[in-house]
Structures are given as structure tokens and as C-alpha cells.
Amino acid sequence: MWASNLYHRPKLTRSQLAVIIPLAIVHTLGNLLTNVSIGRVNVSFTHTIKAMEPFFTVLFSVLFLGEWPTFWIVFSLIPVVGGVALASFTEASFNWIGFCSAMASNVTNQSRNVLSKKFMVKNEETLDNINLFSIITIISFMLLVPAAILLEGVKFSPSYLQSAANQGLNIRELCIRSLLAGFCLHSYQQVSYMILQMVSPVTHSVGNCVKRVVVIIASVIFFQTPVSPINSLGTTLALTGVFLYSKAKQLKPKPKGGESLKVAE
């Protein structure tokens, strides 16, 4: 977009870059850890664990933004996390690497979201949400290229690709699916950043919970993953928690000392 002048090119200062680099690092780690988890356990289980992120968001919003949620908002998040825990109780594909990777991705992704929110509220005219995410993506790409070449580079050599093709691997289909997956992931994260600028990190995180419920159901249907009654009950509890949160958002805190309390959304 910058090259074609479809979007204005940002003018970065050193102070801005010093803030963006840590965001890019945690962004990279979050995506990396998510993929590690998906490689170890079922897709549905990874996203079930990642649905616990609202509590991390509340914690980081307090620590980094000084935003305190109301009692009812915190209370409404209990069934969300409780439902996730219940759904995970009978997970057949459970292993500690997959579990810890998904949990660590919660920490990194929510740190990124909260810190990004802190950065965006400064209202930098030349660095809006689109430019911020674009720069983070470019830095993330630069961080991952050396690791990808070191770990996977040999697999793209002509001899290796020919050997894989002889064993039935469709190289063309692999490339098309990889490009499509990359485009979809980038589009999702770009839209996610646009939404993050308009809402609080907690609202953004609970919206992700709804997304994860859809992903869990879709993956169960697509991969025909066995689902126990406890798993179904856990998903129902999580959805109930999201509904309660939407109701808690409508409750306004009572004025204190003649002034309204400023509470995080």
C-alpha cells in the first residue's frame, strides 16, 4: 500500500521504533507459540486454552494502563474461564508442551494488545492502527526469516522438493495453501488491530472468545474430533460468560464523591 500510495507512509522516530520493537517481538512469539501448540494438540484444544485470555487482559490492563474493571465485569469472566477449564478436562490430545505453548501465547498476545492500546492512545497522527500493525508485521518477518532458513531452509532445496514430490507431496498445492493461510491470517490480524483501536483490551479479548468458540465448533466438525458432554458443557459456560459480560458492560458505576468513577470497559 505504501509503494502504490494507497496509504500514507509513516515517518518513524527513534522513540516510536523503540516502543514498536518490543511489540513486534511479543507479536512474533505469540504467533509462534500458537503454531507450536496446534502442532502438538487438537486445534479445538489450542483455541479452548486461548479462550482464557480475558483474565490476562484484565491483569495487564491494570498493570500497564491503570484501567480497573468493575466487579461485575470480573465476575462475568469467571464462567468464561471456568467453561474453558471444564472443556479441557477430558481432552484426549492433552500434553504439556501444547498446553504451555497455548498458555504462553495468551500472555504474549495480550501483552501486545495492551501495549499496543497504550501506544495508540497517544494519537500519533502519522502512525495509526494500519501503519502500526504493518510495521510490526515487517519487523516480525525480519525476525522469523533467519530462523526459518536455519530450521527449514534445506527443505526448499530442489533435491529435497523432488524427493518429497516423489513421495506424493503436491508442491503447488502446498504453496497455494500457504499463501492463502498467510493472507487470511494477516487480514484477520489487521482487522483485529482496527477493532482494538476502537474498544478496550478486555472487550477485544472477549470478542476473541466468541471467535474461538466458532473455531472450536468448526474444527470439531471439520476434523471430526470426538466431543464429550463435559466439553459441550464447558463451551456453553464460556458462551454464557460472554453474554454476562455484555450485560455487565451496560452497568455504569455509581458516582463517588460527586464524580464519576473512571472504570475500564
Short mmCIF file of C-alpha atoms in Angstrom, two decimals:
data_model
loop_
_atom_site.label_atom_id
_atom_site.label_comp_id
_atom_site.label_asym_id
_atom_site.label_seq_id
_atom_site.Cartn_x
_atom_site.Cartn_y
_atom_site.Cartn_z
CA MET A 1 0.00 0.00 0.00
CA TRP A 2 2.88 2.36 0.72
CA ALA A 3 4.55 1.71 -2.65
CA SER A 4 1.32 2.34 -4.58
CA ASN A 5 0.41 5.39 -2.46
CA LEU A 6 -2.87 3.76 -1.45
CA TYR A 7 -1.98 4.59 2.13
CA HIS A 8 0.30 7.26 3.54
CA ARG A 9 3.78 6.13 4.52
CA PRO A 10 4.58 6.76 8.21
CA LYS A 11 7.54 8.78 9.41
CA LEU A 12 9.09 6.84 12.26
CA THR A 13 11.06 8.45 15.03
CA ARG A 14 13.61 6.62 17.14
CA SER A 15 11.38 6.84 20.19
CA GLN A 16 8.50 5.27 18.28
CA LEU A 17 10.71 2.49 16.95
CA ALA A 18 11.98 1.77 20.46
CA VAL A 19 8.39 1.14 21.53
CA ILE A 20 7.37 -0.83 18.44
CA ILE A 21 10.24 -3.35 18.51
CA PRO A 22 9.10 -4.97 21.80
CA LEU A 23 5.57 -5.14 20.37
CA ALA A 24 6.91 -6.92 17.29
CA ILE A 25 8.83 -9.40 19.45
CA VAL A 26 5.80 -10.40 21.54
CA HIS A 27 3.67 -10.48 18.37
CA THR A 28 6.15 -12.92 16.82
CA LEU A 29 6.30 -15.07 19.95
CA GLY A 30 2.51 -15.16 20.21
CA ASN A 31 2.07 -16.49 16.68
CA LEU A 32 4.99 -18.88 17.05
CA LEU A 33 3.70 -20.35 20.32
CA THR A 34 0.20 -20.75 18.89
CA ASN A 35 1.54 -22.76 15.98
CA VAL A 36 3.66 -24.89 18.32
CA SER A 37 0.54 -25.71 20.31
CA ILE A 38 -1.51 -26.53 17.20
CA GLY A 39 1.28 -28.86 16.12
CA ARG A 40 1.08 -30.75 19.43
CA VAL A 41 -2.63 -30.94 20.24
CA ASN A 42 -6.00 -30.67 18.52
CA VAL A 43 -6.93 -27.29 17.04
CA SER A 44 -10.03 -27.21 19.24
CA PHE A 45 -7.95 -27.72 22.40
CA THR A 46 -5.48 -24.97 21.48
CA HIS A 47 -8.27 -22.46 20.97
CA THR A 48 -10.03 -23.67 24.11
CA ILE A 49 -6.93 -22.79 26.16
CA LYS A 50 -6.52 -19.49 24.32
CA ALA A 51 -10.06 -18.52 25.26
CA MET A 52 -8.70 -17.88 28.77
CA GLU A 53 -7.04 -14.67 27.59
CA PRO A 54 -9.60 -12.21 29.09
CA PHE A 55 -8.13 -12.69 32.56
CA PHE A 56 -4.66 -11.95 31.26
CA THR A 57 -6.07 -8.87 29.57
CA VAL A 58 -7.66 -7.62 32.79
CA LEU A 59 -4.38 -8.13 34.63
CA PHE A 60 -2.25 -6.37 32.02
CA SER A 61 -4.79 -3.54 31.62
CA VAL A 62 -4.43 -2.83 35.33
CA LEU A 63 -0.63 -3.10 35.28
CA PHE A 64 0.11 -1.17 32.08
CA LEU A 65 -2.91 1.08 31.50
CA GLY A 66 -4.19 1.64 35.02
CA GLU A 67 -7.67 0.59 33.86
CA TRP A 68 -9.69 -1.12 36.60
CA PRO A 69 -12.67 -3.26 35.52
CA THR A 70 -15.86 -3.28 37.57
CA PHE A 71 -16.69 -6.15 39.90
CA TRP A 72 -19.40 -7.40 37.57
CA ILE A 73 -17.07 -7.46 34.58
CA VAL A 74 -14.58 -9.57 36.51
CA PHE A 75 -17.39 -11.77 37.83
CA SER A 76 -18.76 -12.32 34.32
CA LEU A 77 -15.39 -13.60 33.14
CA ILE A 78 -15.43 -16.45 35.68
CA PRO A 79 -17.76 -18.71 33.64
CA VAL A 80 -15.70 -17.94 30.53
CA VAL A 81 -12.53 -19.31 32.07
CA GLY A 82 -14.43 -21.97 34.04
CA GLY A 83 -16.02 -23.22 30.86
CA VAL A 84 -12.64 -23.38 29.17
CA ALA A 85 -11.21 -25.40 32.06
CA LEU A 86 -14.18 -27.76 32.04
CA ALA A 87 -13.94 -28.30 28.29
CA SER A 88 -10.25 -29.12 28.69
CA PHE A 89 -10.82 -31.63 31.49
CA THR A 90 -11.39 -34.64 29.23
CA GLU A 91 -9.19 -33.55 26.30
CA ALA A 92 -7.75 -36.72 24.75
CA SER A 93 -4.88 -34.98 22.95
CA PHE A 94 -3.60 -33.19 26.07
CA ASN A 95 0.16 -32.81 26.53
CA TRP A 96 2.14 -30.25 28.49
CA ILE A 97 4.01 -28.76 25.54
CA GLY A 98 0.78 -27.98 23.70
CA PHE A 99 -0.89 -26.67 26.86
CA CYS A 100 2.02 -24.47 27.98
CA SER A 101 2.57 -23.11 24.46
CA ALA A 102 -1.07 -22.04 24.17
CA MET A 103 -0.99 -20.50 27.65
CA ALA A 104 2.25 -18.65 26.88
CA SER A 105 0.72 -17.32 23.67
CA ASN A 106 -2.09 -15.86 25.81
CA VAL A 107 0.49 -13.92 27.81
CA THR A 108 2.38 -12.64 24.77
CA ASN A 109 -0.68 -11.77 22.68
CA GLN A 110 -2.43 -9.93 25.48
CA SER A 111 0.77 -8.09 26.37
CA ARG A 112 0.93 -6.99 22.74
CA ASN A 113 -2.72 -5.90 22.71
CA VAL A 114 -2.48 -3.89 25.92
CA LEU A 115 0.84 -2.27 25.00
CA SER A 116 -0.48 -1.51 21.50
CA LYS A 117 -3.52 0.14 23.04
CA LYS A 118 -1.23 2.22 25.26
CA PHE A 119 0.76 3.25 22.19
CA MET A 120 -2.30 4.06 20.06
CA VAL A 121 -4.00 6.27 22.65
CA LYS A 122 -1.15 8.75 22.21
CA ASN A 123 -2.88 9.69 18.92
CA GLU A 124 0.19 9.79 16.76
CA GLU A 125 -1.06 11.40 13.55
CA THR A 126 1.34 9.59 11.25
CA LEU A 127 1.14 6.20 12.96
CA ASP A 128 -2.41 4.88 13.10
CA ASN A 129 -3.51 1.29 13.58
CA ILE A 130 -2.83 0.22 9.99
CA ASN A 131 0.68 1.64 9.92
CA LEU A 132 1.42 0.32 13.41
CA PHE A 133 0.43 -3.22 12.51
CA SER A 134 2.23 -3.01 9.16
CA ILE A 135 5.49 -2.03 10.86
CA ILE A 136 5.06 -4.77 13.47
CA THR A 137 4.49 -7.30 10.68
CA ILE A 138 7.62 -6.19 8.79
CA ILE A 139 9.78 -6.43 11.92
CA SER A 140 8.24 -9.82 12.73
CA PHE A 141 9.08 -11.01 9.21
CA MET A 142 12.69 -9.89 9.65
CA LEU A 143 12.90 -11.79 12.94
CA LEU A 144 11.49 -15.02 11.51
CA VAL A 145 13.34 -15.23 8.19
CA PRO A 146 16.73 -16.22 9.70
CA ALA A 147 15.06 -18.83 11.93
CA ALA A 148 13.05 -20.22 9.01
CA ILE A 149 16.13 -20.51 6.81
CA LEU A 150 18.10 -22.18 9.60
CA LEU A 151 15.39 -24.70 10.54
CA GLU A 152 13.53 -25.27 7.26
CA GLY A 153 15.81 -23.95 4.52
CA VAL A 154 17.10 -27.35 3.43
CA LYS A 155 13.52 -28.49 2.78
CA PHE A 156 13.23 -25.97 -0.05
CA SER A 157 16.27 -27.23 -1.93
CA PRO A 158 15.49 -28.76 -5.37
CA SER A 159 16.63 -32.24 -4.35
CA TYR A 160 14.51 -32.25 -1.19
CA LEU A 161 11.43 -30.95 -3.01
CA GLN A 162 11.86 -33.56 -5.74
CA SER A 163 12.14 -36.30 -3.12
CA ALA A 164 9.02 -35.03 -1.37
CA ALA A 165 7.14 -34.87 -4.68
CA ASN A 166 8.09 -38.47 -5.40
CA GLN A 167 6.53 -39.42 -2.07
CA GLY A 168 3.22 -37.81 -3.04
CA LEU A 169 3.60 -34.23 -1.81
CA ASN A 170 1.86 -31.74 -4.10
CA ILE A 171 4.25 -28.77 -4.07
CA ARG A 172 1.87 -26.49 -5.98
CA GLU A 173 -0.98 -27.19 -3.58
CA LEU A 174 1.35 -26.63 -0.62
CA CYS A 175 2.38 -23.21 -1.93
CA ILE A 176 -1.19 -22.15 -2.70
CA ARG A 177 -2.44 -23.20 0.74
CA SER A 178 0.48 -21.49 2.46
CA LEU A 179 -0.16 -18.22 0.60
CA LEU A 180 -3.90 -18.43 1.31
CA ALA A 181 -3.30 -19.16 5.00
CA GLY A 182 -0.86 -16.25 5.25
CA PHE A 183 -3.29 -13.87 3.55
CA CYS A 184 -6.17 -14.91 5.80
CA LEU A 185 -4.08 -14.63 8.97
CA HIS A 186 -2.75 -11.19 8.02
CA SER A 187 -6.26 -9.97 7.13
CA TYR A 188 -7.65 -11.24 10.42
CA GLN A 189 -4.91 -9.61 12.48
CA GLN A 190 -5.21 -6.33 10.56
CA VAL A 191 -8.94 -6.17 11.27
CA SER A 192 -8.24 -7.17 14.87
CA TYR A 193 -5.91 -4.18 15.27
CA MET A 194 -8.52 -1.86 13.76
CA ILE A 195 -11.07 -3.10 16.31
CA LEU A 196 -8.54 -2.82 19.14
CA GLN A 197 -8.20 0.90 18.48
CA MET A 198 -11.95 1.37 18.93
CA VAL A 199 -12.55 -0.73 22.07
CA SER A 200 -10.86 -1.63 25.36
CA PRO A 201 -8.46 -4.61 25.52
CA VAL A 202 -10.95 -6.57 27.67
CA THR A 203 -13.75 -6.08 25.13
CA HIS A 204 -11.37 -7.08 22.36
CA SER A 205 -10.33 -10.18 24.31
CA VAL A 206 -13.89 -11.35 24.99
CA GLY A 207 -14.68 -10.85 21.32
CA ASN A 208 -11.82 -13.23 20.67
CA CYS A 209 -13.54 -15.73 22.96
CA VAL A 210 -16.58 -15.71 20.68
CA LYS A 211 -14.29 -16.19 17.71
CA ARG A 212 -12.63 -19.14 19.41
CA VAL A 213 -15.97 -20.81 20.08
CA VAL A 214 -16.68 -20.62 16.35
CA VAL A 215 -13.21 -22.01 15.57
CA ILE A 216 -13.67 -24.83 18.10
CA ILE A 217 -17.03 -25.86 16.65
CA ALA A 218 -15.75 -25.61 13.06
CA SER A 219 -12.61 -27.65 13.84
CA VAL A 220 -14.65 -30.33 15.64
CA ILE A 221 -16.89 -30.67 12.58
CA PHE A 222 -14.08 -30.50 10.01
CA PHE A 223 -11.63 -32.82 11.79
CA GLN A 224 -14.39 -34.96 13.34
CA THR A 225 -12.89 -34.55 16.81
CA PRO A 226 -14.74 -36.57 19.48
CA VAL A 227 -16.65 -34.31 21.88
CA SER A 228 -17.79 -35.41 25.34
CA PRO A 229 -20.77 -33.96 27.25
CA ILE A 230 -18.29 -32.18 29.53
CA ASN A 231 -16.71 -30.47 26.53
CA SER A 232 -20.13 -29.31 25.36
CA LEU A 233 -20.99 -28.05 28.85
CA GLY A 234 -17.73 -26.12 29.01
CA THR A 235 -18.42 -24.42 25.69
CA THR A 236 -21.92 -23.49 26.88
CA LEU A 237 -20.50 -21.98 30.08
CA ALA A 238 -18.00 -19.93 28.08
CA LEU A 239 -20.76 -18.56 25.85
CA THR A 240 -22.83 -17.75 28.93
CA GLY A 241 -19.89 -15.83 30.35
CA VAL A 242 -19.63 -13.76 27.17
CA PHE A 243 -23.35 -12.94 27.40
CA LEU A 244 -22.99 -11.93 31.06
CA TYR A 245 -20.04 -9.73 30.15
CA SER A 246 -22.13 -7.88 27.56
CA LYS A 247 -24.73 -7.24 30.26
CA ALA A 248 -22.07 -6.15 32.78
CA LYS A 249 -20.83 -3.61 30.23
CA GLN A 250 -24.22 -1.90 30.42
CA LEU A 251 -23.93 -1.38 34.18
CA LYS A 252 -22.47 2.04 34.96
CA PRO A 253 -20.51 2.54 38.20
CA LYS A 254 -22.09 4.75 40.83
CA PRO A 255 -20.62 8.24 41.28
CA LYS A 256 -18.18 8.61 44.14
CA GLY A 257 -17.54 11.95 45.84
CA GLY A 258 -19.64 13.78 43.29
CA GLU A 259 -17.56 12.49 40.39
CA SER A 260 -17.98 9.52 38.17
CA LEU A 261 -15.53 6.73 38.60
CA LYS A 262 -13.38 6.10 35.57
CA VAL A 263 -13.51 2.36 35.04
CA ALA A 264 -12.09 0.35 32.18
CA GLU A 265 -14.60 -1.02 29.74
#
